[in-house]
Each structure stands twice: as structure tokens, then as C-alpha cells.
Coordinates of N, CA and C in Angstrom, one line a residue:
M249 N 4.3 21.6 -17.9 CA 4.5 21.0 -16.5 C 3.8 21.7 -15.1
K250 N 2.9 21.2 -14.7 CA 1.9 21.7 -13.7 C 2.7 21.7 -12.4
R251 N 2.5 23.0 -11.7 CA 3.0 23.2 -10.6 C 2.1 22.6 -9.2
I252 N 2.5 22.0 -8.3 CA 1.7 21.2 -7.3 C 2.0 21.8 -5.9
V253 N 1.3 22.2 -4.9 CA 1.4 22.7 -3.7 C 1.0 21.4 -3.0
L254 N 1.9 20.8 -2.1 CA 1.2 19.6 -1.4 C 0.9 19.7 0.1
S255 N -0.4 19.6 0.4 CA -0.7 20.1 1.5 C -0.7 18.6 2.6
G256 N 0.0 18.6 3.8 CA 0.1 17.3 4.2 C 1.4 16.2 3.8
C257 N 2.1 17.2 3.2 CA 3.4 16.5 2.5 C 4.2 15.6 3.3
N258 N 4.1 15.8 4.5 CA 4.9 15.0 5.5 C 4.3 13.6 6.1
G259 N 3.1 13.4 5.8 CA 2.3 12.2 5.9 C 2.6 11.4 5.0
K260 N 2.0 10.1 5.4 CA 2.2 8.8 4.7 C 1.7 9.1 3.5
M261 N 0.7 9.4 3.0 CA 0.0 10.0 1.6 C 0.9 11.0 0.9
G262 N 1.2 11.9 1.9 CA 2.1 13.0 1.3 C 3.3 12.8 0.7
R263 N 4.1 11.9 1.5 CA 5.2 11.2 1.1 C 5.3 10.1 -0.3
M264 N 4.0 9.5 -0.3 CA 3.9 8.8 -1.6 C 3.7 9.5 -2.8
I265 N 2.8 10.8 -2.3 CA 2.6 11.5 -4.0 C 3.7 12.1 -4.1
A266 N 4.6 12.6 -3.4 CA 5.9 13.3 -3.7 C 6.6 12.3 -4.2
S267 N 6.6 11.2 -3.8 CA 7.4 10.1 -4.8 C 7.1 9.8 -6.3
C268 N 5.6 9.8 -6.1 CA 5.0 9.4 -7.4 C 5.3 10.6 -8.5
V269 N 5.2 11.7 -8.0 CA 5.5 13.1 -9.0 C 6.8 13.0 -9.5
K270 N 7.6 12.3 -8.7 CA 9.1 12.3 -9.2 C 9.3 11.4 -10.3
G271 N 8.5 10.4 -10.6 CA 8.6 9.8 -11.9 C 7.6 10.1 -12.8
R272 N 7.3 11.5 -12.9 CA 6.5 11.9 -13.9 C 7.1 13.0 -14.5
D273 N 6.8 13.4 -15.6 CA 7.4 14.7 -16.5 C 6.3 15.6 -16.8
D274 N 5.0 15.2 -16.1 CA 4.1 16.2 -16.5 C 3.7 17.3 -15.4
C275 N 4.3 17.2 -14.2 CA 4.1 17.9 -13.1 C 5.0 17.7 -12.2
T276 N 5.2 18.7 -11.2 CA 6.4 18.6 -10.2 C 5.9 19.7 -8.8
V277 N 6.3 19.0 -7.6 CA 5.8 19.8 -6.3 C 6.7 20.9 -6.1
V278 N 6.1 22.0 -6.0 CA 6.9 23.2 -5.6 C 6.8 23.4 -4.5
A279 N 6.1 23.2 -3.8 CA 5.8 23.6 -2.4 C 4.9 22.5 -1.4
G280 N 5.4 22.6 -0.3 CA 4.6 21.9 0.9 C 4.1 22.4 2.1
I281 N 2.8 21.9 2.3 CA 2.2 22.5 3.8 C 2.1 21.2 4.9
D282 N 2.8 21.7 5.9 CA 2.7 20.8 6.8 C 2.8 21.3 8.3
V283 N 2.4 21.0 9.0 CA 2.4 21.5 10.6 C 3.7 21.2 11.3
S284 N 4.4 20.5 10.7 CA 5.8 20.2 11.4 C 6.8 21.1 10.7
G285 N 6.6 21.5 9.6 CA 7.7 22.5 8.9 C 9.0 21.7 8.5
E286 N 9.1 20.4 8.7 CA 10.2 19.9 8.6 C 10.4 19.8 6.8
V287 N 11.7 19.9 6.4 CA 12.0 19.9 5.0 C 12.6 18.4 4.8
L288 N 11.9 17.4 4.1 CA 12.2 16.0 3.5 C 12.5 15.9 2.2
D289 N 12.4 17.0 1.6 CA 12.5 16.6 -0.1 C 13.0 18.0 -0.5
A290 N 13.0 18.1 -1.7 CA 13.9 19.4 -2.6 C 13.0 20.8 -2.7
F291 N 11.7 20.6 -1.9 CA 10.7 21.8 -2.1 C 10.5 22.4 -0.6
P292 N 10.2 23.7 -0.6 CA 10.1 24.3 0.6 C 9.0 23.9 1.5
V293 N 8.8 24.0 2.7 CA 7.8 23.5 3.4 C 7.3 24.7 4.6
F294 N 5.8 24.9 4.4 CA 5.2 25.8 5.2 C 4.5 25.2 6.3
T295 N 4.2 26.2 7.2 CA 3.6 25.6 8.4 C 1.9 25.7 8.1
S296 N 1.7 26.7 7.3 CA 0.2 27.0 7.4 C 0.2 27.2 5.8
P297 N -0.9 27.3 5.2 CA -1.2 28.1 3.9 C -0.9 29.2 3.7
A298 N -1.2 30.1 4.6 CA -1.0 31.6 4.6 C 0.3 31.8 4.3
G299 N 1.3 31.0 5.0 CA 2.6 31.6 5.0 C 3.2 30.7 3.4
C300 N 2.4 30.4 2.8 CA 3.1 29.6 1.3 C 3.0 30.8 0.3
Q301 N 4.2 31.3 -0.2 CA 4.1 32.2 -1.4 C 4.5 31.9 -2.6
V302 N 4.7 30.6 -2.8 CA 5.2 29.9 -3.8 C 3.6 29.9 -5.1
E303 N 3.9 30.4 -6.0 CA 2.9 30.2 -7.1 C 2.9 28.9 -7.4
A304 N 1.6 28.4 -7.9 CA 1.2 27.0 -8.2 C 0.1 26.8 -9.1
D305 N -0.1 25.8 -9.9 CA -1.4 25.7 -10.7 C -2.3 24.9 -9.8
V306 N -1.9 24.1 -8.9 CA -3.1 23.3 -8.2 C -2.6 22.8 -6.9
I307 N -3.6 22.4 -6.1 CA -2.9 21.9 -4.7 C -3.8 20.8 -4.9
I308 N -2.8 19.7 -3.8 CA -3.5 18.4 -3.6 C -3.2 18.3 -2.0
D309 N -4.4 18.3 -1.2 CA -4.5 18.2 0.0 C -4.8 16.8 0.6
F310 N -3.8 16.2 1.3 CA -3.9 15.1 2.1 C -3.3 15.0 3.2
S311 N -4.1 15.7 4.0 CA -3.9 16.3 5.3 C -4.6 15.8 6.7
H312 N -5.4 16.9 7.0 CA -6.2 16.4 8.6 C -7.3 17.4 8.3
P313 N -8.5 16.8 9.0 CA -9.8 17.8 8.7 C -9.3 19.1 9.3
S314 N -8.8 19.2 10.4 CA -8.8 20.3 11.0 C -8.0 21.4 10.4
A315 N -7.2 21.0 9.3 CA -6.8 21.9 8.4 C -7.4 22.5 7.0
L316 N -8.6 21.7 6.9 CA -9.6 22.2 5.9 C -9.8 23.6 5.7
A317 N -10.3 24.3 6.8 CA -11.0 25.6 6.4 C -10.0 26.8 6.0
P318 N -8.7 26.8 6.6 CA -7.7 27.7 6.1 C -7.0 27.5 4.8
L319 N -7.1 25.8 4.3 CA -6.4 25.8 2.9 C -7.5 26.2 2.1
L320 N -8.8 25.8 2.5 CA -10.0 26.4 1.4 C -10.0 28.0 1.2
D321 N -9.8 28.5 2.3 CA -9.5 30.0 2.3 C -8.3 30.4 1.3
Y322 N -7.0 29.7 1.7 CA -6.3 30.1 0.4 C -6.3 29.7 -0.9
A323 N -6.7 28.8 -1.1 CA -7.4 28.1 -2.6 C -8.1 29.5 -3.0
A324 N -9.0 29.8 -2.3 CA -10.1 30.9 -2.9 C -9.2 32.5 -3.1
A325 N -8.5 32.4 -2.3 CA -7.9 33.9 -2.1 C -7.1 33.7 -3.2
T326 N -6.0 32.7 -3.7 CA -5.1 32.8 -4.7 C -5.6 32.4 -5.9
R327 N -7.1 31.8 -5.9 CA -7.8 31.2 -7.0 C -6.7 30.2 -7.7
T328 N -6.3 29.3 -6.7 CA -5.8 28.1 -7.1 C -6.7 26.7 -6.9
P329 N -6.9 26.1 -7.8 CA -7.7 24.8 -7.8 C -7.3 23.8 -6.6
A330 N -8.0 23.0 -6.2 CA -7.7 22.0 -5.0 C -8.2 20.9 -5.1
V331 N -7.2 19.7 -5.2 CA -7.9 18.4 -4.9 C -8.1 18.3 -3.5
I332 N -9.1 17.9 -2.7 CA -9.2 17.7 -1.4 C -9.3 16.2 -0.9
A333 N -8.2 15.6 -1.0 CA -8.3 14.0 -0.7 C -8.5 13.6 0.7
T334 N -8.3 14.7 1.5 CA -8.5 14.2 3.1 C -10.0 13.4 3.4
T335 N -9.8 12.4 4.3 CA -11.0 11.6 4.8 C -11.6 12.2 6.2
G336 N -12.2 11.6 6.5 CA -13.0 12.2 7.6 C -13.8 13.2 8.2
L337 N -13.9 13.8 7.1 CA -14.4 15.0 7.1 C -16.2 15.1 7.6
S338 N -16.5 16.2 8.2 CA -17.7 16.3 8.8 C -18.5 16.8 7.8
S339 N -20.1 16.5 7.9 CA -21.1 17.1 7.1 C -20.7 18.6 6.8
D340 N -20.5 19.3 7.9 CA -20.0 20.7 7.7 C -19.1 21.1 6.8
Q341 N -18.2 20.4 7.1 CA -17.1 20.6 6.3 C -17.3 20.2 4.4
V342 N -18.1 19.3 4.4 CA -18.3 18.8 3.2 C -19.1 20.2 2.4
A343 N -20.0 20.7 3.2 CA -20.8 22.0 3.0 C -20.1 22.9 2.6
L344 N -18.9 23.3 3.3 CA -17.9 24.1 2.9 C -17.0 24.0 1.7
I345 N -17.1 22.8 1.5 CA -16.1 22.7 -0.2 C -17.2 23.0 -0.8
R346 N -18.4 22.5 -0.7 CA -19.4 23.1 -1.8 C -19.5 24.5 -1.9
E347 N -19.4 25.1 -1.0 CA -19.8 26.6 -0.8 C -18.7 27.4 -1.6
T348 N -17.2 26.6 -1.1 CA -16.3 27.3 -1.7 C -16.0 27.0 -3.1
S349 N -16.7 25.9 -3.6 CA -16.4 25.7 -5.1 C -17.1 26.5 -6.0
A350 N -18.0 27.6 -5.4 CA -18.6 28.5 -6.2 C -17.3 29.9 -6.5
R351 N -16.3 29.7 -5.8 CA -15.1 30.7 -6.1 C -13.8 30.1 -6.9
V352 N -13.9 28.8 -6.5 CA -12.6 28.4 -7.2 C -12.8 26.6 -7.6
P353 N -12.4 26.3 -8.4 CA -12.6 24.9 -8.8 C -11.8 23.9 -8.1
L354 N -12.7 22.9 -7.3 CA -12.3 21.8 -6.3 C -12.9 20.5 -6.8
F355 N -11.8 19.6 -6.7 CA -12.3 18.1 -6.8 C -12.3 17.6 -5.3
F356 N -13.6 16.7 -5.0 CA -13.5 16.1 -4.3 C -14.3 14.8 -4.2
T357 N -13.8 13.9 -3.9 CA -14.6 12.4 -3.6 C -13.8 11.7 -2.4
A358 N -14.7 10.5 -1.8 CA -14.4 10.0 -0.8 C -13.2 9.0 -0.9
N359 N -12.8 8.6 -2.2 CA -11.8 7.5 -2.5 C -11.1 7.9 -3.9
M360 N -10.0 7.9 -4.1 CA -8.9 8.6 -5.2 C -8.7 7.4 -6.1
S361 N -9.2 6.3 -5.6 CA -9.0 5.0 -6.6 C -10.1 4.9 -7.8
L362 N -9.5 4.6 -8.9 CA -10.4 4.5 -10.1 C -11.0 3.0 -9.9
G363 N -10.5 2.2 -9.3 CA -11.3 0.8 -8.8 C -12.3 1.0 -8.0
V364 N -12.2 1.9 -7.1 CA -13.3 1.8 -6.1 C -14.2 2.8 -6.7
N365 N -14.2 3.9 -7.6 CA -15.2 4.3 -8.0 C -16.0 3.5 -9.1
L366 N -15.4 2.5 -9.7 CA -16.0 1.7 -10.8 C -16.7 0.7 -9.7
L367 N -16.3 0.2 -8.5 CA -17.3 -0.5 -7.6 C -18.6 0.2 -7.2
V368 N -18.5 1.7 -7.0 CA -19.6 2.3 -6.7 C -20.6 2.1 -8.0
E369 N -20.3 2.2 -8.9 CA -21.2 1.9 -10.2 C -21.4 0.9 -10.4
L370 N -20.9 -0.3 -10.0 CA -21.4 -1.7 -10.1 C -22.5 -2.0 -9.1
A371 N -22.1 -1.3 -7.7 CA -23.2 -1.6 -6.7 C -24.4 -0.9 -6.8
K372 N -24.4 0.2 -7.6 CA -25.5 1.2 -8.0 C -26.5 0.1 -9.0
K373 N -25.9 -0.5 -9.9 CA -26.7 -1.1 -11.0 C -26.9 -2.5 -10.1
A374 N -26.3 -3.0 -9.3 CA -26.6 -4.2 -8.7 C -28.1 -3.8 -7.4
A375 N -27.9 -2.9 -7.0 CA -29.0 -2.3 -6.1 C -30.1 -2.5 -7.0
A376 N -30.2 -1.3 -8.3 CA -31.4 -1.1 -9.0 C -31.9 -2.4 -9.3
V377 N -31.3 -3.7 -9.6 CA -31.8 -4.6 -10.1 C -32.4 -5.5 -8.8
L378 N -31.6 -5.5 -7.7 CA -31.8 -6.3 -6.6 C -32.5 -5.8 -5.4
G379 N -32.4 -4.6 -5.6 CA -33.1 -3.9 -4.4 C -34.4 -4.2 -4.0
G380 N -34.7 -4.4 -2.8 CA -36.3 -4.6 -2.2 C -36.1 -6.1 -2.0
Q381 N -35.3 -7.0 -2.6 CA -35.1 -8.6 -2.8 C -33.9 -8.9 -2.0
F382 N -33.1 -8.2 -1.9 CA -31.9 -8.7 -1.3 C -31.4 -7.6 -0.2
D383 N -30.9 -8.2 1.0 CA -30.4 -7.8 1.9 C -28.9 -7.2 1.7
I384 N -28.7 -5.7 2.0 CA -27.3 -5.4 1.5 C -26.4 -4.8 2.8
E385 N -25.2 -5.5 2.8 CA -24.5 -5.3 4.0 C -22.9 -4.7 3.3
I386 N -22.5 -3.8 4.0 CA -20.9 -3.2 3.5 C -19.8 -3.6 4.5
I387 N -18.9 -4.2 4.1 CA -17.8 -4.4 5.1 C -16.7 -3.7 4.7
E388 N -16.0 -2.9 5.5 CA -14.8 -2.2 5.0 C -13.6 -2.3 6.0
K389 N -12.4 -3.2 5.5 CA -11.1 -2.9 6.4 C -10.1 -1.9 6.0
H390 N -9.3 -1.7 7.4 CA -8.2 -0.7 7.1 C -7.3 -1.0 8.3
H391 N -5.9 -0.7 7.9 CA -5.3 -0.4 9.0 C -5.2 -0.1 10.4
N392 N -4.7 -0.4 11.6 CA -5.0 -0.2 12.8 C -4.8 1.5 13.2
Q393 N -4.3 2.3 12.3 CA -4.0 3.4 12.6 C -5.0 4.7 11.9
K394 N -6.1 3.8 11.3 CA -7.0 4.7 10.7 C -8.0 5.0 11.8
I395 N -8.5 6.4 12.1 CA -9.4 7.0 13.2 C -10.9 6.9 13.0
D396 N -11.3 7.4 11.6 CA -12.6 7.3 11.5 C -13.2 6.0 10.9
A397 N -14.5 5.5 11.4 CA -15.3 4.6 11.2 C -16.7 4.7 11.3
P398 N -17.4 4.2 10.1 CA -16.9 3.3 9.0 C -16.1 4.5 8.0
S399 N -15.3 3.9 7.1 CA -14.5 4.8 6.3 C -15.7 5.8 5.5
G400 N -15.0 6.8 4.7 CA -15.7 7.8 4.0 C -16.1 7.1 2.4
T401 N -15.4 5.8 2.3 CA -15.9 5.1 1.1 C -16.7 4.2 1.3
A402 N -16.9 3.7 2.3 CA -17.9 3.0 2.8 C -19.5 3.6 2.8
L403 N -19.0 4.8 3.4 CA -20.6 5.7 3.4 C -20.6 6.3 1.9
M404 N -19.5 6.4 0.9 CA -20.0 6.5 -0.2 C -20.8 5.5 -1.0
L405 N -20.3 4.5 -0.6 CA -21.1 3.3 -1.2 C -22.3 3.3 -0.8
A406 N -22.8 3.3 0.4 CA -23.9 3.2 1.2 C -25.0 4.2 0.5
D407 N -24.3 5.7 0.3 CA -25.1 6.8 -0.4 C -25.6 6.3 -1.6
A408 N -24.5 6.0 -2.6 CA -24.8 5.8 -3.7 C -26.0 4.7 -3.8
I409 N -25.9 3.6 -3.1 CA -26.8 2.3 -3.3 C -28.0 3.1 -3.1
S410 N -28.1 3.7 -1.7 CA -29.5 4.5 -1.1 C -30.2 5.3 -2.4
G411 N -29.5 5.8 -2.9 CA -29.8 6.7 -4.4 C -30.8 5.9 -5.5
V412 N -30.5 4.7 -5.5 CA -31.1 4.0 -6.8 C -32.2 3.1 -6.0
L413 N -32.4 2.7 -4.7 CA -33.3 2.1 -4.0 C -34.8 2.8 -4.1
P414 N -35.9 2.0 -4.0 CA -37.3 2.8 -4.3 C -37.6 3.3 -2.8
E415 N -36.9 2.9 -1.8 CA -37.2 3.7 -0.3 C -35.6 3.5 0.2
E416 N -35.8 5.1 1.0 CA -34.6 5.4 1.4 C -34.3 4.4 2.8
P417 N -33.0 3.8 2.8 CA -32.7 2.8 3.8 C -32.4 3.2 5.2
Q418 N -32.3 2.6 6.1 CA -31.7 2.8 7.5 C -30.4 2.4 7.4
Y419 N -29.4 3.2 8.0 CA -27.8 3.0 8.0 C -27.9 2.0 9.5
V420 N -27.2 1.2 9.9 CA -27.3 0.2 11.2 C -25.6 -0.3 11.1
Y421 N -25.1 0.7 12.2 CA -23.9 0.4 12.4 C -23.3 -0.4 13.5
D422 N -24.2 -0.9 14.5 CA -23.8 -1.7 15.3 C -24.7 -2.6 15.9
R423 N -25.0 -3.8 15.2 CA -25.9 -4.8 15.6 C -25.9 -5.3 16.7
H424 N -24.8 -5.5 17.7 CA -24.9 -6.2 18.9 C -25.8 -5.1 19.9
A425 N -26.0 -4.1 19.6 CA -26.7 -3.1 20.5 C -28.2 -3.0 20.1
V426 N -28.7 -3.9 19.1 CA -30.0 -3.6 18.8 C -30.8 -5.3 18.8
R427 N -31.3 -5.3 19.8 CA -31.8 -6.9 19.8 C -33.3 -7.1 19.1
R428 N -32.9 -7.3 17.9 CA -34.1 -7.7 16.9 C -33.8 -8.1 15.6
K429 N -34.5 -8.8 14.8 CA -34.4 -9.1 13.8 C -33.8 -8.2 12.6
R430 N -33.3 -8.4 11.9 CA -32.8 -7.2 10.6 C -34.1 -6.9 9.8
G431 N -34.1 -5.6 9.8 CA -35.4 -5.0 9.2 C -34.9 -5.3 7.8
K432 N -36.1 -5.0 6.8 CA -35.8 -5.5 5.3 C -35.2 -4.1 4.8
N433 N -35.7 -2.6 5.2 CA -34.9 -1.7 4.8 C -33.7 -1.0 5.5
E434 N -32.4 -2.0 5.4 CA -31.8 -1.5 6.1 C -30.4 -1.7 5.2
I435 N -29.4 -1.1 5.3 CA -27.8 -1.4 5.0 C -26.8 -1.2 6.3
G436 N -26.4 -2.6 6.2 CA -25.4 -2.6 7.6 C -24.2 -2.1 7.1
L437 N -23.6 -1.4 8.0 CA -22.1 -1.1 7.8 C -21.1 -1.6 8.9
H438 N -20.0 -1.9 8.5 CA -19.3 -2.9 9.6 C -17.8 -2.4 9.1
A439 N -17.2 -2.2 10.4 CA -15.8 -1.6 10.1 C -14.6 -2.4 10.8
V440 N -13.7 -3.0 10.2 CA -12.6 -3.6 10.6 C -11.3 -3.0 10.8
R441 N -10.6 -3.0 12.0 CA -9.2 -2.2 11.7 C -8.0 -3.3 12.5
G442 N -7.0 -3.3 11.8 CA -6.0 -4.1 12.2 C -4.8 -4.2 11.4
G443 N -3.5 -4.5 11.6 CA -2.5 -4.5 11.0 C -2.2 -3.4 10.3
T444 N -1.8 -3.8 8.7 CA -1.5 -3.0 8.1 C -2.4 -2.8 6.6
I445 N -3.3 -3.3 6.9 CA -4.6 -3.3 5.8 C -4.7 -1.8 5.0
V446 N -4.2 -1.8 3.8 CA -4.3 -0.7 2.9 C -6.0 0.2 2.8
G447 N -6.9 -1.1 2.3 CA -8.1 -0.7 2.2 C -8.6 -1.7 1.4
E448 N -9.9 -2.2 2.2 CA -10.7 -3.2 1.5 C -12.2 -2.8 1.7
H449 N -12.7 -2.9 0.5 CA -14.4 -2.9 0.7 C -15.2 -3.9 0.2
E450 N -16.5 -4.4 0.8 CA -17.0 -5.3 -0.1 C -18.5 -5.0 0.2
V451 N -19.4 -5.2 -0.9 CA -20.5 -5.1 -0.7 C -21.0 -6.4 -1.1
I452 N -22.2 -6.8 -0.1 CA -22.8 -7.9 0.0 C -24.3 -7.8 -0.1
F453 N -24.9 -8.5 -1.3 CA -26.3 -8.6 -1.6 C -26.4 -10.0 -1.3
A454 N -27.5 -10.1 -0.1 CA -27.7 -11.6 0.2 C -29.4 -11.7 0.2
G455 N -29.7 -12.8 -0.7 CA -31.1 -13.1 -1.0 C -31.3 -14.5 -0.5
R456 N -32.5 -15.0 -1.0 CA -33.0 -16.3 -0.9 C -32.1 -17.2 -1.6
D457 N -31.4 -18.3 -0.9 CA -30.3 -19.2 -1.3 C -29.4 -18.6 -2.4
E458 N -29.0 -17.4 -2.4 CA -27.9 -16.9 -3.2 C -27.2 -15.7 -2.8
V459 N -26.2 -15.3 -2.9 CA -25.4 -14.4 -2.2 C -24.4 -13.8 -3.5
L460 N -24.5 -12.2 -3.7 CA -23.7 -11.5 -4.8 C -22.6 -10.7 -4.0
T461 N -21.6 -10.8 -4.2 CA -20.5 -10.0 -3.4 C -19.5 -9.1 -4.6
L462 N -19.3 -8.0 -4.3 CA -18.7 -7.0 -4.8 C -17.7 -6.6 -4.1
S463 N -16.4 -6.6 -4.5 CA -15.2 -6.2 -3.7 C -14.0 -5.4 -4.1
H464 N -13.4 -5.0 -3.6 CA -12.1 -4.0 -4.1 C -11.3 -4.1 -3.1
S465 N -9.6 -4.3 -3.5 CA -8.8 -4.3 -2.4 C -7.7 -3.5 -3.2
A466 N -7.3 -2.7 -2.1 CA -6.2 -1.7 -2.5 C -4.6 -2.3 -1.9
M467 N -3.9 -2.7 -2.7 CA -2.5 -3.1 -2.3 C -1.6 -2.4 -2.0
S468 N -1.8 -1.0 -2.1 CA -0.7 -0.2 -1.7 C -1.4 1.2 -1.7
K469 N -0.8 2.1 -0.9 CA -1.3 3.7 -1.2 C -1.0 4.2 -2.6
E470 N -0.1 3.8 -3.4 CA 0.1 4.6 -4.5 C -1.1 4.4 -5.3
V471 N -2.1 3.7 -5.5 CA -3.3 3.9 -6.3 C -4.1 5.2 -6.1
F472 N -4.0 5.3 -4.5 CA -4.7 6.6 -4.1 C -3.6 7.9 -4.4
A473 N -2.5 7.8 -4.5 CA -1.5 9.2 -4.9 C -1.8 9.1 -6.3
T474 N -1.7 7.6 -7.1 CA -2.0 8.2 -8.7 C -3.0 8.7 -8.8
G475 N -4.1 8.6 -8.2 CA -5.6 9.0 -8.6 C -5.6 10.7 -8.4
S476 N -5.1 10.8 -7.0 CA -5.0 12.1 -6.6 C -4.3 13.3 -7.7
I477 N -3.0 12.5 -8.1 CA -2.0 13.4 -9.2 C -3.1 13.8 -10.6
N478 N -3.6 12.4 -10.9 CA -4.6 12.6 -12.0 C -5.6 13.5 -12.0
A479 N -6.1 13.4 -10.7 CA -7.1 14.5 -10.4 C -6.8 15.9 -10.5
A480 N -5.6 16.0 -10.0 CA -5.0 17.9 -10.0 C -4.7 18.1 -11.2
L481 N -4.1 17.1 -12.3 CA -3.8 17.8 -13.6 C -5.2 17.7 -14.4
F482 N -6.2 16.9 -14.3 CA -7.5 17.0 -14.8 C -8.1 18.6 -14.3
L483 N -7.8 19.2 -13.2 CA -8.7 20.4 -12.4 C -8.0 21.4 -13.2
C484 N -6.8 21.5 -13.3 CA -6.2 22.7 -14.1 C -6.9 23.0 -15.3
G485 N -7.1 24.5 -15.1 CA -7.9 25.2 -16.3 C -9.4 25.0 -16.3
K486 N -9.8 24.3 -15.1 CA -11.4 24.2 -15.0 C -12.2 25.4 -14.7
E487 N -13.4 25.8 -15.0 CA -14.1 26.7 -14.2 C -14.3 26.2 -13.0
N488 N -14.7 27.4 -12.1 CA -15.2 27.1 -10.7 C -16.4 26.1 -10.5
G489 N -16.2 25.2 -9.7 CA -17.4 24.4 -9.3 C -16.5 23.1 -8.8
L490 N -17.7 22.2 -8.3 CA -17.0 20.9 -7.4 C -17.0 19.8 -8.5
Y491 N -16.1 19.0 -8.6 CA -15.6 18.1 -9.5 C -15.3 16.6 -8.8
S492 N -15.6 15.6 -9.5 CA -15.5 14.3 -8.8 C -14.9 13.4 -9.7
M493 N -14.6 12.1 -9.1 CA -14.2 11.0 -10.0 C -14.9 11.0 -11.3
G494 N -16.3 11.1 -11.0 CA -17.4 11.2 -12.2 C -16.7 11.6 -13.4
D495 N -16.4 12.8 -13.1 CA -16.2 13.9 -14.1 C -14.7 13.4 -14.8
L496 N -13.7 12.6 -14.1 CA -12.6 12.5 -14.7 C -12.6 11.3 -15.4
V497 N -13.4 10.4 -15.2 CA -13.5 8.9 -15.7 C -14.5 8.9 -16.8

């Protein structure tokens, strides 16, 4: 039975993870970290990582970018592996994750869904075959409470596609501000925010007289919760380093 510390335990994803863990017999949440300090479940809740004195096998972080640095310090100091599932991180914060992974095992990916990570691989394959001949556009849709845009998953898709193209493309985020025809070496990224959309990502390869579309739709947050739990169990016992969904699957 693996013991989990859940960072961001009182947020929407934290509540979903806690609920999913209750239905499993291979892990349990032994403590939570949340700025509110409110206890909503059977485990104690601490307002900061430094205040958490409960021993655990792994941390799952679904909180806020501002909470990342102290959580990484805590993980390294206690030598507790951590799954970083918080989105909207800056490039400096991603660099900090990479740096800290030299001292403690860390799992980091822009999206915890197995299906999304398969979409990434399919998009790379399509880009390798069609790159240079087809225009590439990425559309992502999320609920009206999501702050960052484009989503980390959309950027993950764009970066993965860029890695297999013969020439590094330019990312274009706002076409109405650019009064010119579409350049050949571009990837367009478009964000939609509305209602309670959990998460939809679509990659369009538009060629002459034909269009190929790859897409993924998440029907509930449970797919991300399950992915983060599986990542946490995978990370237990691993050597120091940075791991991703590619290592898990």
C-alpha cells in the first residue's frame, strides 16, 4: 500500500484524486497540502509542505504554479518522489523541475491522460509523413475557469510536432493581429474557453484537397486523476531523474 501526500487536495483535481484513491487497494492518501488548511476528508491537511510531518512514499501535486518551488524543496529534502501535474508552469519553473530531478525522482508531463499522450505520438507520425506539404493547426477547448492559454497540452503537441519537422516552425497564436497570408512554416494555436468543457484537443493537417484531423476529448477529470495516481505508483522506488508518460507507457 503506497502512501500519498496530495498537494492541492482541496481543489477540483485534488478532490477527484482523493475520491479515486478511495476505490483502490494499492494506495492511500495519508496527508494533504492546501493553502486553505480545511480538512474535507479522513487525512490531515497542512497549509504548506514545510508543515507536513507525515511520512509518505510519493507526492502528487495538482495545485498552483506559485506552490511549486516550496514543494520541490520539500520533495528533495525528504527524498520523496513527486508527480508534478500542475499546469501553467513557466519555462523557468520547468527548468527548476529538471534541476531538482537530479536529487529526487520526479514525474512531469503536460497532460496525465494516456489518450492524449497517444495523440502526441500519432501527431508526430503524421507530421513526419506530411510535414512541409500540409499546414498544421492546433485547436484546444477548455472550461471557462481555465486561466492559461494556450493549454500546456497544446504546446506539448506543438513541440512534439516541431521536433520531427525538417525546419523549426513559427508558432502563431493570434491571426487577427497579423494581416498577411499564412506562412508555410507555421503552426497555428487556438484557444477556446467556455462552459464546463473538460478538455478537447484537435490537430489539423490541411493539404491540397484533403484534411487529416486527429483529436482527443476528455469526458471527465477522472482520466487525469487516474493517470496521476498510476504515475505516482510507477515513480515509487525509481532512481533520481525526470520521468514522463513515455516512460510509464
